[in-house]
PDB file of N, CA and C in Angstrom:
ATOM      1  N   MET A 227     -10.466 -12.081  17.186  1.00 62.00           N
ATOM      2  CA  MET A 227      -9.608 -11.701  16.317  1.00 62.00           C
ATOM      3  C   MET A 227      -8.922 -10.521  16.944  1.00 62.00           C
ATOM      4  N   GLU A 228      -7.702 -10.301  16.591  1.00 67.00           N
ATOM      5  CA  GLU A 228      -6.810  -8.920  17.307  1.00 67.00           C
ATOM      6  C   GLU A 228      -7.603  -7.902  16.763  1.00 67.00           C
ATOM      7  N   LYS A 229      -7.358  -6.835  17.693  1.00 87.00           N
ATOM      8  CA  LYS A 229      -8.137  -5.572  17.495  1.00 87.00           C
ATOM      9  C   LYS A 229      -7.096  -4.218  17.395  1.00 87.00           C
ATOM     10  N   ILE A 230      -5.970  -4.587  17.929  1.00 92.00           N
ATOM     11  CA  ILE A 230      -4.970  -3.646  17.816  1.00 92.00           C
ATOM     12  C   ILE A 230      -3.722  -4.137  17.311  1.00 92.00           C
ATOM     13  N   PHE A 231      -3.172  -3.434  16.207  1.00 92.00           N
ATOM     14  CA  PHE A 231      -2.037  -3.783  15.328  1.00 92.00           C
ATOM     15  C   PHE A 231      -0.875  -2.914  15.674  1.00 92.00           C
ATOM     16  N   GLU A 232       0.215  -3.390  15.888  1.00 92.00           N
ATOM     17  CA  GLU A 232       1.307  -2.670  16.012  1.00 92.00           C
ATOM     18  C   GLU A 232       2.334  -2.610  14.652  1.00 92.00           C
ATOM     19  N   MET A 233       2.420  -1.475  14.147  1.00 90.00           N
ATOM     20  CA  MET A 233       3.101  -1.363  12.783  1.00 90.00           C
ATOM     21  C   MET A 233       4.371  -2.307  12.672  1.00 90.00           C
ATOM     22  N   GLU A 234       5.354  -2.083  13.639  1.00 90.00           N
ATOM     23  CA  GLU A 234       6.580  -2.696  13.721  1.00 90.00           C
ATOM     24  C   GLU A 234       6.368  -4.320  13.496  1.00 90.00           C
ATOM     25  N   LYS A 235       5.240  -4.971  14.378  1.00 91.00           N
ATOM     26  CA  LYS A 235       5.080  -6.248  14.461  1.00 91.00           C
ATOM     27  C   LYS A 235       4.572  -6.702  13.082  1.00 91.00           C
ATOM     28  N   LEU A 236       3.725  -5.959  12.397  1.00 91.00           N
ATOM     29  CA  LEU A 236       3.223  -6.039  10.991  1.00 91.00           C
ATOM     30  C   LEU A 236       4.462  -6.036  10.066  1.00 91.00           C
ATOM     31  N   ILE A 237       5.328  -5.200  10.190  1.00 89.00           N
ATOM     32  CA  ILE A 237       6.541  -4.995   9.227  1.00 89.00           C
ATOM     33  C   ILE A 237       7.354  -6.373   9.272  1.00 89.00           C
ATOM     34  N   SER A 238       7.577  -6.800  10.668  1.00 90.00           N
ATOM     35  CA  SER A 238       8.220  -8.020  10.908  1.00 90.00           C
ATOM     36  C   SER A 238       7.753  -9.250  10.151  1.00 90.00           C
ATOM     37  N   LYS A 239       6.365  -9.179  10.008  1.00 89.00           N
ATOM     38  CA  LYS A 239       5.793 -10.440   9.521  1.00 89.00           C
ATOM     39  C   LYS A 239       6.103 -10.468   8.020  1.00 89.00           C
ATOM     40  N   LEU A 240       6.500  -9.249   7.388  1.00 87.00           N
ATOM     41  CA  LEU A 240       6.624  -9.124   6.032  1.00 87.00           C
ATOM     42  C   LEU A 240       8.111  -9.746   5.782  1.00 87.00           C
ATOM     43  N   GLU A 241       9.108  -9.665   6.609  1.00 84.00           N
ATOM     44  CA  GLU A 241      10.327 -10.160   6.487  1.00 84.00           C
ATOM     45  C   GLU A 241      10.459 -11.579   6.117  1.00 84.00           C
ATOM     46  N   GLY A 242      11.175 -12.071   5.179  1.00 72.00           N
ATOM     47  CA  GLY A 242      11.072 -13.415   4.863  1.00 72.00           C
ATOM     48  C   GLY A 242      10.018 -13.673   3.794  1.00 72.00           C
ATOM     49  N   ASP A 243       8.875 -13.102   3.966  1.00 75.00           N
ATOM     50  CA  ASP A 243       7.684 -13.391   3.035  1.00 75.00           C
ATOM     51  C   ASP A 243       7.917 -13.181   1.524  1.00 75.00           C
ATOM     52  N   GLU A 244       7.426 -13.880   0.580  1.00 80.00           N
ATOM     53  CA  GLU A 244       7.729 -13.601  -0.844  1.00 80.00           C
ATOM     54  C   GLU A 244       6.820 -12.475  -1.287  1.00 80.00           C
ATOM     55  N   ASN A 245       5.768 -11.994  -0.521  1.00 87.00           N
ATOM     56  CA  ASN A 245       4.814 -10.915  -0.935  1.00 87.00           C
ATOM     57  C   ASN A 245       5.370  -9.618  -0.512  1.00 87.00           C
ATOM     58  N   TYR A 246       5.018  -8.602  -1.054  1.00 92.00           N
ATOM     59  CA  TYR A 246       5.482  -7.264  -0.626  1.00 92.00           C
ATOM     60  C   TYR A 246       4.435  -6.394   0.022  1.00 92.00           C
ATOM     61  N   TYR A 247       3.328  -7.203   0.292  1.00 94.00           N
ATOM     62  CA  TYR A 247       2.121  -6.814   1.036  1.00 94.00           C
ATOM     63  C   TYR A 247       1.821  -7.602   2.187  1.00 94.00           C
ATOM     64  N   LEU A 248       0.844  -7.290   3.143  1.00 94.00           N
ATOM     65  CA  LEU A 248       0.514  -8.116   4.171  1.00 94.00           C
ATOM     66  C   LEU A 248      -0.933  -7.552   4.495  1.00 94.00           C
ATOM     67  N   THR A 249      -2.019  -8.333   4.251  1.00 93.00           N
ATOM     68  CA  THR A 249      -3.303  -8.052   4.697  1.00 93.00           C
ATOM     69  C   THR A 249      -3.515  -8.541   5.945  1.00 93.00           C
ATOM     70  N   PHE A 250      -3.810  -7.656   7.017  1.00 93.00           N
ATOM     71  CA  PHE A 250      -3.831  -7.800   8.465  1.00 93.00           C
ATOM     72  C   PHE A 250      -5.460  -7.834   8.818  1.00 93.00           C
ATOM     73  N   ILE A 251      -6.352  -7.350   8.069  1.00 94.00           N
ATOM     74  CA  ILE A 251      -7.634  -7.319   8.465  1.00 94.00           C
ATOM     75  C   ILE A 251      -8.438  -7.649   7.138  1.00 94.00           C
ATOM     76  N   ASN A 252      -9.350  -8.821   7.165  1.00 92.00           N
ATOM     77  CA  ASN A 252      -9.923  -9.209   5.909  1.00 92.00           C
ATOM     78  C   ASN A 252     -11.263  -9.646   6.460  1.00 92.00           C
ATOM     79  N   SER A 253     -12.176  -8.750   6.655  1.00 89.00           N
ATOM     80  CA  SER A 253     -13.562  -9.214   7.455  1.00 89.00           C
ATOM     81  C   SER A 253     -14.690  -8.479   6.428  1.00 89.00           C
ATOM     82  N   HIS A 254     -15.848  -8.868   6.920  1.00 86.00           N
ATOM     83  CA  HIS A 254     -16.932  -8.342   6.143  1.00 86.00           C
ATOM     84  C   HIS A 254     -16.984  -6.920   6.093  1.00 86.00           C
ATOM     85  N   GLY A 255     -16.833  -6.412   4.892  1.00 88.00           N
ATOM     86  CA  GLY A 255     -16.959  -4.973   4.800  1.00 88.00           C
ATOM     87  C   GLY A 255     -15.718  -4.245   4.657  1.00 88.00           C
ATOM     88  N   ILE A 256     -14.642  -4.762   5.119  1.00 93.00           N
ATOM     89  CA  ILE A 256     -13.345  -4.031   5.101  1.00 93.00           C
ATOM     90  C   ILE A 256     -12.119  -4.842   4.896  1.00 93.00           C
ATOM     91  N   GLN A 257     -11.247  -4.429   4.306  1.00 95.00           N
ATOM     92  CA  GLN A 257      -9.810  -5.066   4.119  1.00 95.00           C
ATOM     93  C   GLN A 257      -8.809  -4.059   4.536  1.00 95.00           C
ATOM     94  N   ALA A 258      -7.823  -4.314   5.269  1.00 96.00           N
ATOM     95  CA  ALA A 258      -6.807  -3.371   5.574  1.00 96.00           C
ATOM     96  C   ALA A 258      -5.466  -4.114   5.467  1.00 96.00           C
ATOM     97  N   GLY A 259      -4.373  -3.321   5.250  1.00 96.00           N
ATOM     98  CA  GLY A 259      -2.879  -3.931   5.031  1.00 96.00           C
ATOM     99  C   GLY A 259      -1.898  -3.008   4.863  1.00 96.00           C
ATOM    100  N   ILE A 260      -0.595  -3.600   4.787  1.00 96.00           N
ATOM    101  CA  ILE A 260       0.457  -2.735   4.567  1.00 96.00           C
ATOM    102  C   ILE A 260       1.220  -3.214   3.312  1.00 96.00           C
ATOM    103  N   LEU A 261       1.919  -2.363   2.680  1.00 95.00           N
ATOM    104  CA  LEU A 261       2.582  -2.659   1.406  1.00 95.00           C
ATOM    105  C   LEU A 261       3.880  -2.072   1.800  1.00 95.00           C
ATOM    106  N   ARG A 262       5.004  -2.820   1.426  1.00 95.00           N
ATOM    107  CA  ARG A 262       6.289  -2.236   1.491  1.00 95.00           C
ATOM    108  C   ARG A 262       7.054  -2.568   0.241  1.00 95.00           C
ATOM    109  N   LEU A 263       7.564  -1.549  -0.271  1.00 95.00           N
ATOM    110  CA  LEU A 263       8.345  -1.834  -1.607  1.00 95.00           C
ATOM    111  C   LEU A 263       9.812  -1.320  -1.423  1.00 95.00           C
ATOM    112  N   ARG A 264      10.778  -2.144  -1.595  1.00 93.00           N
ATOM    113  CA  ARG A 264      12.139  -1.708  -1.399  1.00 93.00           C
ATOM    114  C   ARG A 264      12.562  -1.096  -2.776  1.00 93.00           C
ATOM    115  N   PRO A 265      13.802  -0.262  -2.809  1.00 94.00           N
ATOM    116  CA  PRO A 265      14.063   0.328  -4.138  1.00 94.00           C
ATOM    117  C   PRO A 265      14.159  -0.792  -5.248  1.00 94.00           C
ATOM    118  N   GLU A 266      13.860  -0.548  -6.266  1.00 86.00           N
ATOM    119  CA  GLU A 266      14.108  -1.464  -7.559  1.00 86.00           C
ATOM    120  C   GLU A 266      12.837  -2.642  -7.462  1.00 86.00           C
ATOM    121  N   GLU A 267      12.124  -2.721  -6.477  1.00 91.00           N
ATOM    122  CA  GLU A 267      11.058  -3.670  -6.332  1.00 91.00           C
ATOM    123  C   GLU A 267       9.775  -3.345  -7.113  1.00 91.00           C
ATOM    124  N   GLU A 268       9.231  -4.114  -7.849  1.00 92.00           N
ATOM    125  CA  GLU A 268       8.013  -3.808  -8.525  1.00 92.00           C
ATOM    126  C   GLU A 268       6.675  -3.955  -8.010  1.00 92.00           C
ATOM    127  N   ASP A 269       5.916  -3.065  -7.956  1.00 94.00           N
ATOM    128  CA  ASP A 269       4.415  -3.006  -7.591  1.00 94.00           C
ATOM    129  C   ASP A 269       3.848  -3.872  -8.799  1.00 94.00           C
ATOM    130  N   VAL A 270       3.205  -4.944  -8.559  1.00 93.00           N
ATOM    131  CA  VAL A 270       2.451  -5.647  -9.609  1.00 93.00           C
ATOM    132  C   VAL A 270       1.082  -5.984  -9.301  1.00 93.00           C
ATOM    133  N   GLN A 271       0.379  -5.007  -8.541  1.00 92.00           N
ATOM    134  CA  GLN A 271      -1.038  -4.892  -8.375  1.00 92.00           C
ATOM    135  C   GLN A 271      -1.913  -4.707  -9.467  1.00 92.00           C
ATOM    136  N   GLU A 272      -3.031  -5.092  -9.580  1.00 91.00           N
ATOM    137  CA  GLU A 272      -3.938  -5.103 -10.591  1.00 91.00           C
ATOM    138  C   GLU A 272      -4.915  -4.084 -10.062  1.00 91.00           C
ATOM    139  N   PRO A 273      -5.847  -3.467 -10.870  1.00 92.00           N
ATOM    140  CA  PRO A 273      -7.045  -2.486 -10.241  1.00 92.00           C
ATOM    141  C   PRO A 273      -7.927  -3.302  -9.454  1.00 92.00           C
ATOM    142  N   HIS A 274      -8.349  -2.808  -8.487  1.00 90.00           N
ATOM    143  CA  HIS A 274      -9.449  -3.565  -7.434  1.00 90.00           C
ATOM    144  C   HIS A 274     -10.700  -3.019  -7.815  1.00 90.00           C
ATOM    145  N   SER A 275     -11.747  -4.003  -7.513  1.00 92.00           N
ATOM    146  CA  SER A 275     -12.906  -3.819  -7.709  1.00 92.00           C
ATOM    147  C   SER A 275     -13.828  -3.071  -6.608  1.00 92.00           C
ATOM    148  N   SER A 276     -13.100  -2.382  -5.972  1.00 93.00           N
ATOM    149  CA  SER A 276     -13.778  -1.493  -4.826  1.00 93.00           C
ATOM    150  C   SER A 276     -12.752  -0.300  -4.702  1.00 93.00           C
ATOM    151  N   ASP A 277     -13.287   0.846  -4.211  1.00 95.00           N
ATOM    152  CA  ASP A 277     -12.538   2.166  -3.944  1.00 95.00           C
ATOM    153  C   ASP A 277     -11.326   1.605  -2.871  1.00 95.00           C
ATOM    154  N   GLU A 278     -10.287   2.386  -3.006  1.00 96.00           N
ATOM    155  CA  GLU A 278      -9.001   2.189  -2.089  1.00 96.00           C
ATOM    156  C   GLU A 278      -8.509   3.398  -1.543  1.00 96.00           C
ATOM    157  N   ILE A 279      -8.150   3.273  -0.256  1.00 97.00           N
ATOM    158  CA  ILE A 279      -7.354   4.560   0.353  1.00 97.00           C
ATOM    159  C   ILE A 279      -5.902   4.037   0.795  1.00 97.00           C
ATOM    160  N   TYR A 280      -4.874   4.875   0.489  1.00 98.00           N
ATOM    161  CA  TYR A 280      -3.557   4.568   0.925  1.00 98.00           C
ATOM    162  C   TYR A 280      -3.176   5.616   1.745  1.00 98.00           C
ATOM    163  N   PHE A 281      -2.472   5.256   2.764  1.00 98.00           N
ATOM    164  CA  PHE A 281      -1.794   6.303   3.642  1.00 98.00           C
ATOM    165  C   PHE A 281      -0.379   5.839   3.692  1.00 98.00           C
ATOM    166  N   ILE A 282       0.452   7.190   3.194  1.00 98.00           N
ATOM    167  CA  ILE A 282       1.835   7.175   2.849  1.00 98.00           C
ATOM    168  C   ILE A 282       2.639   7.131   4.192  1.00 98.00           C
ATOM    169  N   ILE A 283       3.107   6.046   4.921  1.00 97.00           N
ATOM    170  CA  ILE A 283       3.697   5.945   6.124  1.00 97.00           C
ATOM    171  C   ILE A 283       5.052   6.651   5.971  1.00 97.00           C
ATOM    172  N   ARG A 284       5.944   6.205   5.301  1.00 96.00           N
ATOM    173  CA  ARG A 284       7.306   6.595   4.890  1.00 96.00           C
ATOM    174  C   ARG A 284       7.753   6.177   3.543  1.00 96.00           C
ATOM    175  N   GLY A 285       8.856   6.956   3.123  1.00 97.00           N
ATOM    176  CA  GLY A 285       9.316   6.619   1.752  1.00 97.00           C
ATOM    177  C   GLY A 285       9.268   7.832   0.701  1.00 97.00           C
ATOM    178  N   ASP A 286       9.564   7.486  -0.439  1.00 97.00           N
ATOM    179  CA  ASP A 286       9.462   8.359  -1.400  1.00 97.00           C
ATOM    180  C   ASP A 286       8.955   7.739  -2.624  1.00 97.00           C
ATOM    181  N   GLY A 287       9.001   8.321  -3.742  1.00 97.00           N
ATOM    182  CA  GLY A 287       8.684   7.828  -5.042  1.00 97.00           C
ATOM    183  C   GLY A 287       7.283   8.357  -5.463  1.00 97.00           C
ATOM    184  N   PHE A 288       6.769   7.627  -6.453  1.00 97.00           N
ATOM    185  CA  PHE A 288       5.497   8.276  -7.088  1.00 97.00           C
ATOM    186  C   PHE A 288       4.246   6.903  -7.251  1.00 97.00           C
ATOM    187  N   ILE A 289       3.155   7.619  -7.494  1.00 97.00           N
ATOM    188  CA  ILE A 289       2.100   6.632  -7.911  1.00 97.00           C
ATOM    189  C   ILE A 289       1.480   7.006  -9.165  1.00 97.00           C
ATOM    190  N   HIS A 290       1.162   5.976  -9.952  1.00 96.00           N
ATOM    191  CA  HIS A 290       0.607   6.282 -11.337  1.00 96.00           C
ATOM    192  C   HIS A 290      -0.857   5.881 -11.069  1.00 96.00           C
ATOM    193  N   ILE A 291      -1.636   6.889 -11.382  1.00 96.00           N
ATOM    194  CA  ILE A 291      -3.134   6.547 -11.252  1.00 96.00           C
ATOM    195  C   ILE A 291      -3.782   6.880 -12.610  1.00 96.00           C
ATOM    196  N   ASN A 292      -4.249   5.861 -13.300  1.00 92.00           N
ATOM    197  CA  ASN A 292      -4.908   6.141 -14.609  1.00 92.00           C
ATOM    198  C   ASN A 292      -4.270   6.992 -15.515  1.00 92.00           C
ATOM    199  N   GLY A 293      -3.004   6.793 -15.721  1.00 91.00           N
ATOM    200  CA  GLY A 293      -2.265   7.764 -16.674  1.00 91.00           C
ATOM    201  C   GLY A 293      -1.616   8.894 -15.976  1.00 91.00           C
ATOM    202  N   ARG A 294      -1.976   9.238 -14.877  1.00 96.00           N
ATOM    203  CA  ARG A 294      -1.254  10.400 -14.126  1.00 96.00           C
ATOM    204  C   ARG A 294      -0.264  10.052 -13.336  1.00 96.00           C
ATOM    205  N   LYS A 295       0.777  10.765 -12.858  1.00 97.00           N
ATOM    206  CA  LYS A 295       1.796  10.676 -12.090  1.00 97.00           C
ATOM    207  C   LYS A 295       1.680  11.543 -10.627  1.00 97.00           C
ATOM    208  N   PHE A 296       1.751  11.052  -9.606  1.00 97.00           N
ATOM    209  CA  PHE A 296       1.668  11.786  -8.522  1.00 97.00           C
ATOM    210  C   PHE A 296       2.843  11.536  -7.541  1.00 97.00           C
ATOM    211  N   LYS A 297       3.619  12.539  -6.982  1.00 98.00           N
ATOM    212  CA  LYS A 297       4.637  12.342  -6.268  1.00 98.00           C
ATOM    213  C   LYS A 297       4.120  12.073  -4.630  1.00 98.00           C
ATOM    214  N   LEU A 298       4.798  10.963  -4.158  1.00 98.00           N
ATOM    215  CA  LEU A 298       4.393  10.473  -2.810  1.00 98.00           C
ATOM    216  C   LEU A 298       4.965  11.405  -1.630  1.00 98.00           C
ATOM    217  N   ILE A 299       4.007  11.546  -0.602  1.00 97.00           N
ATOM    218  CA  ILE A 299       4.362  12.549   0.417  1.00 97.00           C
ATOM    219  C   ILE A 299       3.928  11.887   1.656  1.00 97.00           C
ATOM    220  N   PRO A 300       5.072  11.475   2.523  1.00 97.00           N
ATOM    221  CA  PRO A 300       4.656  10.882   3.907  1.00 97.00           C
ATOM    222  C   PRO A 300       3.645  11.527   4.628  1.00 97.00           C
ATOM    223  N   ASN A 301       2.925  10.871   5.369  1.00 97.00           N
ATOM    224  CA  ASN A 301       1.630  11.191   6.211  1.00 97.00           C
ATOM    225  C   ASN A 301       0.597  12.008   5.226  1.00 97.00           C
ATOM    226  N   SER A 302       0.597  11.198   4.123  1.00 97.00           N
ATOM    227  CA  SER A 302      -0.716  11.771   3.395  1.00 97.00           C
ATOM    228  C   SER A 302      -1.583  10.684   2.799  1.00 97.00           C
ATOM    229  N   PHE A 303      -2.687  11.040   2.454  1.00 98.00           N
ATOM    230  CA  PHE A 303      -3.715   9.984   1.984  1.00 98.00           C
ATOM    231  C   PHE A 303      -3.921   9.937   0.473  1.00 98.00           C
ATOM    232  N   ILE A 304      -4.202   8.841  -0.265  1.00 98.00           N
ATOM    233  CA  ILE A 304      -4.353   8.693  -1.526  1.00 98.00           C
ATOM    234  C   ILE A 304      -5.702   7.896  -1.757  1.00 98.00           C
ATOM    235  N   TYR A 305      -6.556   8.708  -2.501  1.00 97.00           N
ATOM    236  CA  TYR A 305      -7.769   7.985  -2.812  1.00 97.00           C
ATOM    237  C   TYR A 305      -7.851   7.356  -4.287  1.00 97.00           C
ATOM    238  N   VAL A 306      -8.042   6.137  -4.555  1.00 97.00           N
ATOM    239  CA  VAL A 306      -8.061   5.316  -5.754  1.00 97.00           C
ATOM    240  C   VAL A 306      -9.414   4.844  -6.009  1.00 97.00           C
ATOM    241  N   PRO A 307     -10.230   5.506  -6.944  1.00 95.00           N
ATOM    242  CA  PRO A 307     -11.693   4.812  -7.208  1.00 95.00           C
ATOM    243  C   PRO A 307     -11.280   3.456  -7.689  1.00 95.00           C
ATOM    244  N   ALA A 308     -12.370   2.534  -7.702  1.00 95.00           N
ATOM    245  CA  ALA A 308     -12.669   1.209  -8.160  1.00 95.00           C
ATOM    246  C   ALA A 308     -12.038   1.142  -9.564  1.00 95.00           C
ATOM    247  N   ASN A 309     -11.351   0.149  -9.927  1.00 95.00           N
ATOM    248  CA  ASN A 309     -11.056  -0.299 -11.319  1.00 95.00           C
ATOM    249  C   ASN A 309     -10.132   0.588 -12.044  1.00 95.00           C
ATOM    250  N   LEU A 310      -9.546   1.509 -11.489  1.00 95.00           N
ATOM    251  CA  LEU A 310      -8.518   2.423 -12.028  1.00 95.00           C
ATOM    252  C   LEU A 310      -7.218   1.757 -11.900  1.00 95.00           C
ATOM    253  N   GLU A 311      -6.305   1.765 -13.044  1.00 95.00           N
ATOM    254  CA  GLU A 311      -5.039   1.287 -12.952  1.00 95.00           C
ATOM    255  C   GLU A 311      -4.181   2.219 -12.082  1.00 95.00           C
ATOM    256  N   HIS A 312      -3.247   1.519 -11.257  1.00 96.00           N
ATOM    257  CA  HIS A 312      -2.322   2.282 -10.295  1.00 96.00           C
ATOM    258  C   HIS A 312      -1.334   1.493  -9.872  1.00 96.00           C
ATOM    259  N   LYS A 313      -0.298   2.005  -9.567  1.00 96.00           N
ATOM    260  CA  LYS A 313       1.081   1.340  -9.390  1.00 96.00           C
ATOM    261  C   LYS A 313       1.993   2.560  -8.808  1.00 96.00           C
ATOM    262  N   PHE A 314       2.648   1.807  -7.613  1.00 97.00           N
ATOM    263  CA  PHE A 314       3.725   2.759  -6.944  1.00 97.00           C
ATOM    264  C   PHE A 314       5.062   2.420  -7.637  1.00 97.00           C
ATOM    265  N   TYR A 315       5.935   3.375  -7.753  1.00 97.00           N
ATOM    266  CA  TYR A 315       7.184   3.107  -8.396  1.00 97.00           C
ATOM    267  C   TYR A 315       8.195   4.444  -8.218  1.00 97.00           C
ATOM    268  N   GLY A 316       9.493   3.978  -8.583  1.00 97.00           N
ATOM    269  CA  GLY A 316      10.242   5.149  -8.470  1.00 97.00           C
ATOM    270  C   GLY A 316      10.985   5.415  -7.072  1.00 97.00           C
ATOM    271  N   ASN A 317      10.752   4.632  -6.258  1.00 97.00           N
ATOM    272  CA  ASN A 317      11.215   4.954  -4.834  1.00 97.00           C
ATOM    273  C   ASN A 317      12.713   4.487  -4.710  1.00 97.00           C
ATOM    274  N   ARG A 318      13.412   5.493  -4.055  1.00 96.00           N
ATOM    275  CA  ARG A 318      14.816   5.205  -4.001  1.00 96.00           C
ATOM    276  C   ARG A 318      15.208   4.804  -2.427  1.00 96.00           C
ATOM    277  N   GLU A 319      14.041   4.837  -1.649  1.00 96.00           N
ATOM    278  CA  GLU A 319      14.418   4.300  -0.120  1.00 96.00           C
ATOM    279  C   GLU A 319      13.187   3.468   0.069  1.00 96.00           C
ATOM    280  N   GLU A 320      12.990   2.830   1.132  1.00 94.00           N
ATOM    281  CA  GLU A 320      11.974   1.735   1.421  1.00 94.00           C
ATOM    282  C   GLU A 320      10.827   2.589   1.497  1.00 94.00           C
ATOM    283  N   LEU A 321       9.611   2.205   0.711  1.00 97.00           N
ATOM    284  CA  LEU A 321       8.317   2.605   0.881  1.00 97.00           C
ATOM    285  C   LEU A 321       7.440   1.790   1.645  1.00 97.00           C
ATOM    286  N   LEU A 322       6.857   2.483   2.630  1.00 96.00           N
ATOM    287  CA  LEU A 322       5.773   1.734   3.444  1.00 96.00           C
ATOM    288  C   LEU A 322       4.359   2.589   3.262  1.00 96.00           C
ATOM    289  N   VAL A 323       3.392   1.779   2.930  1.00 97.00           N
ATOM    290  CA  VAL A 323       2.114   2.351   2.666  1.00 97.00           C
ATOM    291  C   VAL A 323       1.127   1.391   3.505  1.00 97.00           C
ATOM    292  N   ALA A 324       0.171   1.962   4.084  1.00 97.00           N
ATOM    293  CA  ALA A 324      -1.090   1.195   4.587  1.00 97.00           C
ATOM    294  C   ALA A 324      -2.208   1.522   3.441  1.00 97.00           C
ATOM    295  N   TYR A 325      -3.020   0.392   3.537  1.00 97.00           N
ATOM    296  CA  TYR A 325      -4.132   0.396   2.406  1.00 97.00           C
ATOM    297  C   TYR A 325      -5.362  -0.135   3.115  1.00 97.00           C
ATOM    298  N   PHE A 326      -6.519   0.614   2.762  1.00 97.00           N
ATOM    299  CA  PHE A 326      -7.766   0.131   3.110  1.00 97.00           C
ATOM    300  C   PHE A 326      -8.767   0.047   2.057  1.00 97.00           C
ATOM    301  N   LEU A 327      -9.571  -1.011   1.870  1.00 94.00           N
ATOM    302  CA  LEU A 327     -10.478  -1.248   0.894  1.00 94.00           C
ATOM    303  C   LEU A 327     -11.746  -1.850   1.496  1.00 94.00           C
ATOM    304  N   ALA A 328     -12.818  -1.433   0.748  1.00 88.00           N
ATOM    305  CA  ALA A 328     -14.223  -1.842   1.092  1.00 88.00           C
ATOM    306  C   ALA A 328     -14.439  -3.107   0.364  1.00 88.00           C
ATOM    307  N   ASN A 329     -14.939  -4.122   1.204  1.00 76.00           N
ATOM    308  CA  ASN A 329     -15.175  -5.478   0.472  1.00 76.00           C
ATOM    309  C   ASN A 329     -16.563  -5.615   0.119  1.00 76.00           C
TER     310      ASN A 329
END
C-alpha cells in the first residue's frame, strides 16, 4: 500500500469521477480522503457512525453541524462527533477538504 499521498495527484484522480470525494486510505482503524465541492455542487453525505475530523485545505463557504452554521476557514480543523448531521454548502469557489474517520 502506498504510504505517501501527494495532494495534486489525489485531486487529479477526482477529475472525471462522478463522486465529489475520494477515499485514499481505508484500512483497519482509519479512513482518510479528500472532498472537493465546486460552486453550486451539493454535499449529499449522511451522518457517519464514527467521529470525523475535517481539515479545510482551501475554499470558502460554511458547514452545517447539527443545526448550527459555521464559516469555513482555510487551514483549520473541524471535529464532527458520530451520528451528527453535517453538510458543506455556500461555497463561491472550489472547496477542498481532507477528512479522517475512525473505522
